[in-house]
Short mmCIF file of C-alpha atoms in Angstrom, two decimals:
data_model
loop_
_atom_site.label_atom_id
_atom_site.label_comp_id
_atom_site.label_asym_id
_atom_site.label_seq_id
_atom_site.Cartn_x
_atom_site.Cartn_y
_atom_site.Cartn_z
CA MET A 1 7.15 11.77 -34.39
CA LYS A 2 3.32 13.72 -34.54
CA LYS A 3 2.83 15.16 -30.76
CA SER A 4 -0.22 14.48 -28.64
CA SER A 5 -3.12 16.47 -28.32
CA ARG A 6 -3.02 16.14 -24.95
CA ALA A 7 0.69 17.77 -25.18
CA THR A 8 -0.01 20.27 -27.87
CA PHE A 9 -2.58 21.80 -25.70
CA ALA A 10 -0.40 21.64 -22.40
CA GLU A 11 2.46 24.06 -24.92
CA ALA A 12 -0.45 25.87 -26.11
CA LEU A 13 -2.01 27.11 -22.60
CA ILE A 14 1.91 27.62 -21.10
CA ALA A 15 2.28 30.25 -23.94
CA VAL A 16 -0.48 31.92 -23.90
CA ILE A 17 0.11 32.39 -20.14
CA VAL A 18 3.84 33.28 -20.14
CA ALA A 19 2.64 36.08 -22.80
CA GLY A 20 -0.14 37.26 -20.30
CA LEU A 21 1.96 37.40 -17.09
CA ILE A 22 4.72 39.39 -19.44
CA GLY A 23 2.03 42.04 -20.47
CA ALA A 24 0.95 41.75 -16.84
CA GLY A 25 4.79 42.58 -15.07
CA LEU A 26 3.85 39.47 -13.39
CA TRP A 27 7.20 37.78 -14.26
CA LEU A 28 8.52 35.64 -10.99
CA ASP A 29 12.15 33.92 -10.15
CA ARG A 30 12.17 30.83 -11.46
CA ALA A 31 14.73 30.13 -8.28
CA GLN A 32 11.90 30.57 -5.12
CA PRO A 33 8.63 31.72 -7.34
CA ASP A 34 6.51 33.35 -5.33
CA LEU A 35 2.65 32.67 -5.38
CA SER A 36 1.51 35.50 -2.70
CA ALA A 37 2.21 37.91 -5.74
CA PRO A 38 -0.58 39.99 -7.29
CA PRO A 39 -3.09 37.94 -9.00
CA ARG A 40 -3.04 37.01 -12.82
CA ALA A 41 -5.35 38.17 -15.82
CA GLY A 42 -7.40 35.73 -16.51
CA THR A 43 -9.35 32.85 -14.88
CA SER A 44 -8.92 33.28 -11.17
CA GLY A 45 -5.30 32.01 -11.37
CA ARG A 46 -6.51 28.75 -13.14
CA LEU A 47 -4.84 26.28 -15.49
CA PHE A 48 -6.86 22.67 -17.45
CA GLU A 49 -6.59 19.22 -16.64
CA GLY A 50 -3.85 18.24 -19.30
CA ASN A 51 -0.80 16.94 -18.17
CA THR A 52 -1.91 19.12 -14.68
CA LEU A 53 -1.22 18.10 -11.58
CA PHE A 54 -4.11 20.13 -8.48
CA CYS A 55 -2.16 19.93 -5.08
CA PRO A 56 -3.85 20.54 -1.74
CA PRO A 57 -4.32 24.27 -0.27
CA PRO A 58 -2.49 24.94 2.92
CA SER A 59 -3.98 24.40 6.04
CA PRO A 60 -5.67 27.01 7.61
CA GLY A 61 -3.50 30.10 8.81
CA ALA A 62 -0.65 27.78 7.18
CA ALA A 63 2.02 28.77 4.35
CA SER A 64 2.48 26.22 2.00
CA THR A 65 6.04 24.54 -0.50
CA VAL A 66 4.58 23.26 -3.01
CA ALA A 67 8.14 21.17 -5.15
CA VAL A 68 7.91 19.97 -8.52
CA ALA A 69 10.10 17.93 -9.88
CA SER A 70 10.95 16.71 -13.62
CA PRO A 71 12.25 12.76 -13.00
CA ILE A 72 16.28 12.13 -13.93
CA GLY A 73 16.67 10.58 -17.40
CA VAL A 74 13.83 12.98 -19.22
CA GLN A 75 14.55 16.18 -20.76
CA SER A 76 13.59 19.38 -19.80
CA VAL A 77 9.78 20.01 -19.22
CA GLY A 78 8.11 23.22 -19.50
CA VAL A 79 6.62 23.90 -15.83
CA ALA A 80 3.41 26.92 -15.36
CA VAL A 81 3.09 26.88 -11.43
CA ALA A 82 -0.51 29.12 -10.94
CA GLY A 83 -1.97 29.19 -7.31
CA ASP A 84 -4.57 32.14 -5.64
CA GLY A 85 -2.90 34.87 -5.26
CA GLY A 86 -1.53 34.59 -9.00
CA ALA A 87 1.32 32.33 -11.04
CA GLY A 88 4.88 31.08 -10.13
CA ASP A 89 7.62 30.36 -12.22
CA LEU A 90 7.43 29.38 -16.01
CA GLY A 91 10.33 27.93 -17.88
CA ASP A 92 12.26 24.58 -18.34
CA LEU A 93 12.76 22.30 -16.15
CA ALA A 94 15.80 19.98 -16.02
CA ALA A 95 15.59 16.44 -15.71
CA GLY A 96 16.68 15.59 -12.29
CA ARG A 97 15.52 18.96 -10.00
CA THR A 98 13.33 19.70 -8.17
CA LEU A 99 11.67 23.38 -8.50
CA ILE A 100 9.99 25.38 -4.95
CA ALA A 101 6.61 27.53 -4.73
CA HIS A 102 5.31 28.80 -2.03
CA SER A 103 1.98 29.83 -1.18
CA GLY A 104 0.38 32.38 1.35
CA GLY A 105 -3.60 31.94 -0.21
CA GLY A 106 -6.03 29.80 1.00
CA GLY A 107 -6.72 27.66 -2.36
CA PRO A 108 -4.98 24.89 -3.87
CA THR A 109 -2.31 25.39 -6.46
CA GLU A 110 -1.77 23.50 -9.96
CA VAL A 111 0.98 22.35 -12.01
CA ALA A 112 0.78 22.11 -15.29
CA ALA A 113 3.69 20.52 -17.43
CA SER A 114 4.93 20.53 -20.99
CA GLY A 115 6.68 18.31 -23.41
CA GLY A 116 7.03 15.93 -20.59
CA THR A 117 5.91 15.00 -17.10
CA VAL A 118 6.09 15.61 -14.14
CA VAL A 119 5.83 14.83 -9.71
CA ALA A 120 5.02 17.12 -7.31
CA GLY A 121 4.04 17.19 -3.55
CA ALA A 122 3.44 19.95 -1.17
CA ALA A 123 3.68 20.74 2.35
CA SER A 124 2.73 23.66 5.03
CA SER A 125 3.65 24.19 8.88
CA ALA A 126 1.54 27.01 10.76
CA THR A 127 2.98 28.13 13.79
CA GLY A 128 0.38 30.31 15.80
CA GLY A 129 -3.12 30.20 16.47
CA ASP A 130 -5.89 27.16 17.88
CA GLU A 131 -4.64 25.51 14.33
CA ARG A 132 -0.65 25.14 14.94
CA GLY A 133 1.03 22.41 12.82
CA SER A 134 2.49 20.72 10.27
CA SER A 135 0.66 18.50 6.96
CA ALA A 136 1.89 16.96 3.92
CA ALA A 137 -0.40 15.46 1.51
CA ARG A 138 -0.16 14.28 -2.05
CA CYS A 139 -0.39 16.08 -5.80
CA SER A 140 -3.27 14.71 -7.71
CA GLU A 141 -3.46 13.30 -10.66
CA GLU A 142 -6.81 14.17 -11.69
CA ALA A 143 -10.21 15.19 -10.93
CA ALA A 144 -12.60 12.32 -10.24
CA SER A 145 -16.23 11.04 -9.82
CA ALA A 146 -15.92 10.19 -6.26
CA TRP A 147 -13.38 10.26 -3.20
CA TYR A 148 -12.66 8.63 -0.22
CA PHE A 149 -11.97 8.98 2.90
CA ALA A 150 -12.07 6.24 5.87
CA GLU A 151 -10.71 8.61 8.76
CA GLY A 152 -12.23 11.51 10.85
CA SER A 153 -13.71 12.57 14.11
CA SER A 154 -16.53 15.43 14.54
CA SER A 155 -14.97 14.87 18.62
CA LEU A 156 -14.92 17.60 20.32
CA GLY A 157 -10.89 18.50 19.99
CA VAL A 158 -11.13 17.65 16.23
CA GLU A 159 -11.67 20.27 13.53
CA GLU A 160 -12.13 18.77 10.30
CA ARG A 161 -12.87 20.35 6.92
CA LEU A 162 -13.66 18.58 3.56
CA VAL A 163 -12.29 20.65 0.95
CA LEU A 164 -13.79 19.69 -2.56
CA TYR A 165 -11.97 21.41 -5.63
CA ASN A 166 -13.53 22.42 -9.24
CA PRO A 167 -10.81 22.94 -11.52
CA PHE A 168 -12.92 22.76 -15.16
CA PRO A 169 -15.12 25.78 -16.59
CA ASP A 170 -17.88 24.53 -15.77
CA GLU A 171 -19.52 24.06 -12.20
CA SER A 172 -19.79 21.05 -10.48
CA VAL A 173 -22.23 19.35 -8.32
CA ALA A 174 -20.93 17.02 -4.73
CA ARG A 175 -23.12 14.76 -3.00
CA VAL A 176 -21.27 14.18 0.42
CA ALA A 177 -21.90 10.92 3.35
CA PHE A 178 -20.89 10.07 6.35
CA TYR A 179 -20.19 6.50 8.04
CA THR A 180 -19.92 5.04 10.75
CA PRO A 181 -19.41 1.64 12.35
CA ALA A 182 -23.55 2.14 12.83
CA GLY A 183 -23.65 2.53 9.03
CA GLU A 184 -24.23 5.48 6.70
CA GLU A 185 -25.61 8.51 7.57
CA LEU A 186 -27.39 11.46 5.03
CA LYS A 187 -27.46 15.43 5.39
CA ALA A 188 -30.15 17.19 3.21
CA ASN A 189 -27.66 20.38 3.16
CA LEU A 190 -24.93 18.64 1.77
CA ALA A 191 -27.52 16.34 -1.15
CA ASP A 192 -26.03 18.35 -3.23
CA VAL A 193 -22.97 21.31 -2.77
CA ALA A 194 -22.44 23.12 -5.98
CA VAL A 195 -18.51 23.86 -6.35
CA PRO A 196 -18.18 26.49 -8.84
CA SER A 197 -15.83 26.92 -11.78
CA GLY A 198 -12.48 27.12 -10.50
CA GLU A 199 -13.20 27.50 -7.14
CA ALA A 200 -12.53 25.33 -4.05
CA VAL A 201 -15.69 24.44 -1.41
CA SER A 202 -14.41 23.89 2.28
CA LEU A 203 -17.11 21.88 4.20
CA ARG A 204 -16.53 22.47 8.43
CA VAL A 205 -17.72 18.90 9.46
CA ASN A 206 -19.10 19.59 12.90
CA ASP A 207 -21.54 22.40 11.01
CA TYR A 208 -23.41 19.16 9.62
CA ILE A 209 -22.75 16.11 12.08
CA LEU A 210 -23.35 15.21 15.64
CA ARG A 211 -20.08 14.76 16.98
CA ARG A 212 -18.76 10.93 16.12
CA ARG A 213 -15.07 9.97 17.62
CA SER A 214 -15.30 7.37 14.13
CA LEU A 215 -16.56 9.24 11.43
CA ALA A 216 -15.87 8.32 7.23
CA ALA A 217 -16.80 10.57 4.56
CA GLU A 218 -17.32 9.69 0.45
CA ILE A 219 -17.86 12.73 -1.68
CA ASP A 220 -19.87 11.83 -5.54
CA ALA A 221 -19.60 14.55 -7.92
CA LEU A 222 -23.40 13.88 -9.25
CA ARG A 223 -22.26 17.07 -12.40
CA GLY A 224 -18.94 17.22 -13.14
CA ARG A 225 -15.64 16.08 -11.16
CA VAL A 226 -14.00 17.04 -8.62
CA VAL A 227 -10.39 17.02 -6.01
CA ALA A 228 -10.85 16.17 -2.77
CA TRP A 229 -8.86 16.48 -0.11
CA LYS A 230 -8.98 16.32 4.29
CA THR A 231 -7.83 18.95 6.48
CA VAL A 232 -7.56 18.37 10.33
CA ALA A 233 -6.17 20.10 13.45
CA ALA A 234 -6.68 17.56 16.74
CA SER A 235 -5.95 17.79 19.91
CA VAL A 236 -5.28 14.79 21.71
CA ALA A 237 -4.91 14.23 25.23
CA GLY A 238 -1.99 12.27 26.38
CA ASP A 239 -3.39 8.69 28.71
CA GLY A 240 -1.37 9.50 31.93
CA GLY A 241 -2.99 13.11 32.29
CA GLU A 242 -0.08 14.72 30.32
CA ASP A 243 -0.59 18.01 28.45
CA ALA A 244 -2.76 17.25 24.89
CA ILE A 245 -0.68 16.47 22.04
CA ARG A 246 -1.88 18.55 18.88
CA GLY A 247 -1.54 18.48 14.94
CA VAL A 248 -2.51 19.83 11.69
CA TYR A 249 -3.07 16.73 8.84
CA SER A 250 -3.87 17.09 4.86
CA THR A 251 -4.35 13.80 3.00
CA LEU A 252 -5.63 13.82 -0.73
CA GLY A 253 -8.49 11.21 -0.67
CA ALA A 254 -8.88 8.16 -2.69
CA THR A 255 -10.83 7.60 -5.61
CA ALA A 256 -11.31 3.43 -5.61
CA PRO A 257 -11.50 1.22 -3.02
CA SER A 258 -9.30 -1.63 -3.40
CA ALA A 259 -9.59 -5.14 -1.86
CA THR A 260 -5.41 -4.23 -0.14
CA TRP A 261 -3.61 -1.35 1.26
CA TYR A 262 -0.13 -0.96 2.52
CA PHE A 263 0.98 1.65 4.99
CA PRO A 264 4.92 1.58 5.63
CA GLU A 265 4.99 4.14 8.85
CA GLY A 266 3.40 2.87 11.89
CA GLY A 267 3.80 2.23 15.56
CA ALA A 268 2.47 1.23 19.60
CA GLY A 269 3.79 1.21 22.06
CA GLY A 270 5.74 3.80 24.28
CA ASP A 271 6.24 7.33 22.16
CA ILE A 272 4.25 6.06 19.16
CA SER A 273 -0.16 5.25 18.68
CA GLU A 274 -1.67 4.09 15.19
CA ARG A 275 -5.20 3.89 14.84
CA ILE A 276 -6.18 2.03 11.18
CA SER A 277 -9.63 2.70 9.92
CA VAL A 278 -11.24 1.05 7.19
CA LEU A 279 -14.36 2.22 5.61
CA ASN A 280 -17.00 0.02 3.39
CA PRO A 281 -18.67 1.76 1.15
CA SER A 282 -20.58 -1.65 -0.55
CA ARG A 283 -23.55 -2.84 0.08
CA ARG A 284 -22.06 -6.41 0.93
CA GLU A 285 -20.08 -7.40 3.66
CA ALA A 286 -16.07 -6.66 4.00
CA ILE A 287 -14.45 -9.72 6.17
CA VAL A 288 -10.98 -7.93 6.51
CA THR A 289 -7.04 -9.06 8.19
CA VAL A 290 -4.73 -6.63 9.28
CA SER A 291 -1.30 -7.65 8.98
CA LEU A 292 1.57 -6.35 10.38
CA ASN A 293 5.65 -6.19 10.28
CA GLY A 294 8.08 -4.83 12.26
CA SER A 295 11.49 -4.50 11.43
CA SER A 296 13.00 -8.15 11.43
CA ARG A 297 9.73 -10.07 12.79
CA SER A 298 5.85 -10.39 11.95
CA VAL A 299 2.48 -10.14 14.60
CA GLN A 300 -0.62 -11.02 13.77
CA PRO A 301 -2.68 -10.20 16.40
CA PRO A 302 -5.56 -12.83 16.78
CA SER A 303 -8.53 -9.87 16.67
CA LEU A 304 -6.77 -8.26 13.79
CA VAL A 305 -7.66 -11.09 11.66
CA GLU A 306 -11.27 -11.97 9.51
CA ILE A 307 -13.08 -8.71 10.96
CA PRO A 308 -16.09 -8.25 9.76
CA ILE A 309 -16.68 -5.18 8.34
CA PRO A 310 -20.46 -4.43 7.62
CA PRO A 311 -22.32 -2.66 4.49
CA LYS A 312 -22.28 0.56 4.77
CA SER A 313 -20.55 1.29 7.40
CA SER A 314 -17.07 2.03 8.94
CA SER A 315 -14.71 0.76 11.90
CA SER A 316 -11.53 1.47 13.69
CA VAL A 317 -8.55 -0.10 15.48
CA ALA A 318 -5.91 1.25 17.94
CA LEU A 319 -3.05 -1.31 17.77
CA GLY A 320 -1.90 -0.69 21.18
CA SER A 321 -5.88 -2.38 22.12
CA VAL A 322 -4.90 -5.24 20.55
CA LEU A 323 -1.01 -6.05 20.57
CA LYS A 324 1.23 -7.52 23.62
CA SER A 325 3.23 -5.53 25.40
CA SER A 326 5.97 -7.84 24.10
CA ASP A 327 4.54 -6.83 20.24
CA ALA A 328 4.09 -2.96 21.13
CA ALA A 329 8.05 -2.67 20.78
CA GLY A 330 8.22 0.33 18.03
CA GLY A 331 7.59 0.77 14.99
CA LEU A 332 5.46 -1.44 12.70
CA SER A 333 4.12 -1.62 9.15
CA ALA A 334 0.90 -2.77 8.26
CA VAL A 335 -0.98 -4.37 5.35
CA VAL A 336 -4.98 -4.40 5.62
CA GLN A 337 -6.48 -6.90 3.10
CA SER A 338 -9.77 -8.33 2.72
CA THR A 339 -10.27 -11.56 2.39
CA ASN A 340 -13.47 -12.53 0.82
CA GLY A 341 -12.77 -9.52 -2.20
CA VAL A 342 -15.10 -7.21 -1.60
CA PRO A 343 -13.46 -3.56 -2.03
CA VAL A 344 -12.61 -1.40 1.33
CA VAL A 345 -10.12 1.86 2.03
CA ALA A 346 -8.59 1.86 4.52
CA GLU A 347 -6.39 5.12 6.51
CA ARG A 348 -4.05 5.03 9.28
CA THR A 349 -3.28 7.76 12.03
CA VAL A 350 -0.13 7.85 13.86
CA THR A 351 0.41 9.88 17.14
CA TYR A 352 3.87 10.67 17.82
CA SER A 353 4.83 12.12 21.87
CA SER A 354 8.56 11.70 22.83
CA ALA A 355 10.86 14.52 22.77
CA GLY A 356 11.98 14.49 19.32
CA LEU A 357 9.23 14.01 17.50
CA THR A 358 5.58 14.92 18.89
CA GLY A 359 2.89 15.78 16.70
CA ILE A 360 -0.05 13.74 15.29
CA ALA A 361 -0.44 12.62 10.99
CA THR A 362 -2.74 10.39 9.14
CA GLU A 363 -2.68 8.68 5.40
CA LEU A 364 -4.39 6.29 2.85
CA GLY A 365 -2.85 3.75 1.86
CA ALA A 366 -1.27 2.64 -0.85
CA ASP A 367 -3.20 0.13 -3.13
CA GLY A 368 0.06 -1.66 -4.20
CA ALA A 369 3.73 -2.04 -4.42
CA ALA A 370 5.80 -1.34 -7.24
CA THR A 371 9.26 -0.55 -8.24
CA ALA A 372 9.46 3.30 -8.46
CA TRP A 373 8.21 5.57 -6.14
CA SER A 374 8.23 9.30 -6.16
CA LEU A 375 8.23 10.85 -2.93
CA GLY A 376 6.62 14.71 -2.15
CA PRO A 377 8.91 17.15 -0.11
CA GLY A 378 10.03 17.27 3.73
CA LEU A 379 9.08 20.13 5.91
CA GLU A 380 10.95 23.11 5.79
CA ASP A 381 13.90 23.55 8.55
CA ALA A 382 12.68 19.78 9.32
CA SER A 383 15.00 18.15 11.92
CA ASP A 384 13.47 14.62 10.68
CA ASP A 385 13.43 13.92 7.34
CA THR A 386 13.29 10.03 6.88
CA VAL A 387 12.15 7.51 3.82
CA ILE A 388 10.06 4.68 5.21
CA VAL A 389 10.34 1.42 2.57
CA MET A 390 8.35 -2.43 3.50
CA ASN A 391 9.02 -4.93 1.43
CA PRO A 392 5.11 -6.86 0.90
CA GLY A 393 6.83 -9.55 -0.71
CA SER A 394 8.54 -12.73 -0.83
CA ARG A 395 11.55 -11.50 -2.13
CA ASP A 396 14.41 -9.75 -0.47
CA ALA A 397 14.67 -6.06 -2.17
CA ASN A 398 17.28 -3.71 -3.05
CA VAL A 399 16.50 0.12 -3.27
CA ASP A 400 18.22 3.25 -4.58
CA VAL A 401 17.26 6.77 -2.61
CA VAL A 402 18.10 10.08 -5.36
CA LEU A 403 16.69 13.04 -3.63
CA LEU A 404 15.99 15.95 -6.53
CA GLY A 405 17.97 19.09 -5.60
CA ARG A 406 17.51 22.78 -7.00
CA ARG A 407 20.17 22.22 -9.05
CA ALA A 408 21.06 18.53 -9.34
CA PRO A 409 20.32 15.63 -7.58
CA VAL A 410 22.02 14.41 -5.27
CA GLU A 411 23.03 10.39 -4.96
CA PRO A 412 24.74 9.42 -2.14
CA ALA A 413 26.34 5.96 -1.97
CA ALA A 414 25.33 5.86 1.22
CA LEU A 415 21.65 5.45 -0.57
CA ASN A 416 22.35 3.04 -3.01
CA GLY A 417 21.61 -0.61 -2.78
CA ILE A 418 19.64 -0.26 0.55
CA SER A 419 18.72 -4.04 1.20
CA VAL A 420 15.35 -3.87 2.31
CA PRO A 421 14.43 -8.22 3.41
CA SER A 422 10.95 -9.91 2.52
CA GLY A 423 8.42 -9.41 5.10
CA SER A 424 10.36 -5.73 6.34
CA ARG A 425 10.32 -2.55 6.66
CA ARG A 426 13.45 -0.08 6.90
CA ILE A 427 13.85 3.46 8.19
CA VAL A 428 16.35 5.84 5.56
CA ALA A 429 17.39 9.03 7.08
CA VAL A 430 18.25 11.71 4.40
CA GLU A 431 17.99 15.13 6.22
CA ARG A 432 22.10 15.00 6.33
CA TRP A 433 21.70 15.61 2.53
CA THR A 434 18.74 17.28 1.96
CA ARG A 435 19.99 19.65 4.71
CA SER A 436 16.66 20.83 5.85
CA ARG A 437 15.65 21.95 2.36
CA PRO A 438 12.10 21.19 0.91
CA SER A 439 12.91 18.38 -2.12
CA ILE A 440 11.02 15.81 -3.96
CA ALA A 441 12.98 11.67 -3.71
CA LEU A 442 13.04 9.06 -5.73
CA LEU A 443 12.92 5.15 -5.24
CA ASN A 444 14.17 2.54 -7.49
CA SER A 445 13.86 -1.01 -6.82
CA ASP A 446 14.73 -4.26 -8.14
CA ASN A 447 11.51 -6.04 -6.37
CA PRO A 448 8.38 -4.29 -5.80
CA VAL A 449 8.08 -2.18 -2.25
CA VAL A 450 6.19 0.73 -0.78
CA ALA A 451 7.43 3.82 0.20
CA GLU A 452 6.11 7.11 2.57
CA ARG A 453 8.14 10.05 4.09
CA ARG A 454 8.46 11.53 7.22
CA SER A 455 9.25 14.40 8.08
CA TYR A 456 9.65 17.11 11.35
CA ALA A 457 10.25 20.50 11.96
CA GLY A 458 10.13 21.16 15.91
CA VAL A 459 5.88 21.80 15.48
CA ASP A 460 4.17 18.86 14.41
CA VAL A 461 5.35 15.51 11.64
CA ALA A 462 4.16 15.59 8.09
CA LEU A 463 3.27 11.62 6.56
CA GLU A 464 2.87 11.46 2.71
CA MET A 465 2.29 8.49 0.76
CA GLY A 466 4.56 7.95 -1.86
CA ARG A 467 3.19 8.11 -5.77
CA PRO A 468 4.33 5.08 -7.16
CA LEU A 469 5.87 5.71 -11.02
CA GLU A 470 4.65 2.17 -12.59
CA ASP A 471 1.47 0.32 -12.65
CA ALA A 472 1.54 -1.72 -9.24
CA HIS A 473 1.62 -4.77 -8.53
#
């Protein structure tokens, strides 16, 4: 069978990098590749798009873990990993296994695959300094001309950065626009942001805009394409005057609005609170309804039905402010739907304040349900590592969860045939099998579901939406 030009290019790319690394003495142990090694020769450690995933940089002052896995049932895949500090392992990754790379550099990490496809995710932790916390974010399958973030803030106690990465040989130029409940805000010094070839540009939001509690963002590439993430360090005061809850979170942007967004994790009441933010970047008003589901029942506050979102604006709602005390009883999944068909972008922020789970995390929703998902790695030394599954469909679902270990896939009987009734969600703890080691998880279901991963390592909580492994329904 004739290979595609895309696959041939990736194989040739890996062969060139291998030769260069051997000549430079930078071949690394593939069991534990270290991206803090000396920089490799060539174009600043950059790979090119072509079966390549782009993984986020760590939060400032943090170390990052990038997990790469080859799904079960596929042949071994050649993998190259490169980042700011140099190159990681190059070689074959067997099906059903996870490869772990650590990065102390400040830039994104690229993962190139030859002879097949891989899935990847990233998590980072910082245990000291002002930006102490943990975060997780998806690796991107593409560089795009537009990126959206529905949640953000320039308030006191919030340090937000937009990170734009250009993996290509030519310079990119991007424009950044902000949206508040009052409308669009444009800044002259963000009208043409240059993003040099192979580099990431970090934009500190507080340097460009006045204090805004609710602040969405849109990035448009005027020339070329980029990848965009958001990193935030926040401190949220408790309602009862107790010490502020601190956290760090990182999010891959959305490349397009959608009429529907799904959020498996969330809740209100007690030691959990949730805020849902919606961005309408279009020139038409959007009418949005937010529907909530617990483990066994649906909750539909009247104030979350047909919410108008004016053109070129954003809005947010705290679930605790609209739920009755009898409904605010812990975990809830959410569906955000534009009922008049005007597409929007939706993002959710969750704050945890219990003794065993403390911190802040945000994530964009999934824009569809699917029968197969990959879930990025949990945090190193996680005491809580959980897969949250929601079933928004009309038929009950049965799901299987497989953990892709470093040596072989782990398929416990307890993670097979998990029932998720229609309109409900299930929380599946996996830490007893991951044993505090980061690993990719795969989820398969007989009916479409949505899956997300939560982990906690004593400093902060991290959330990462799953990646569908098929066309979303």
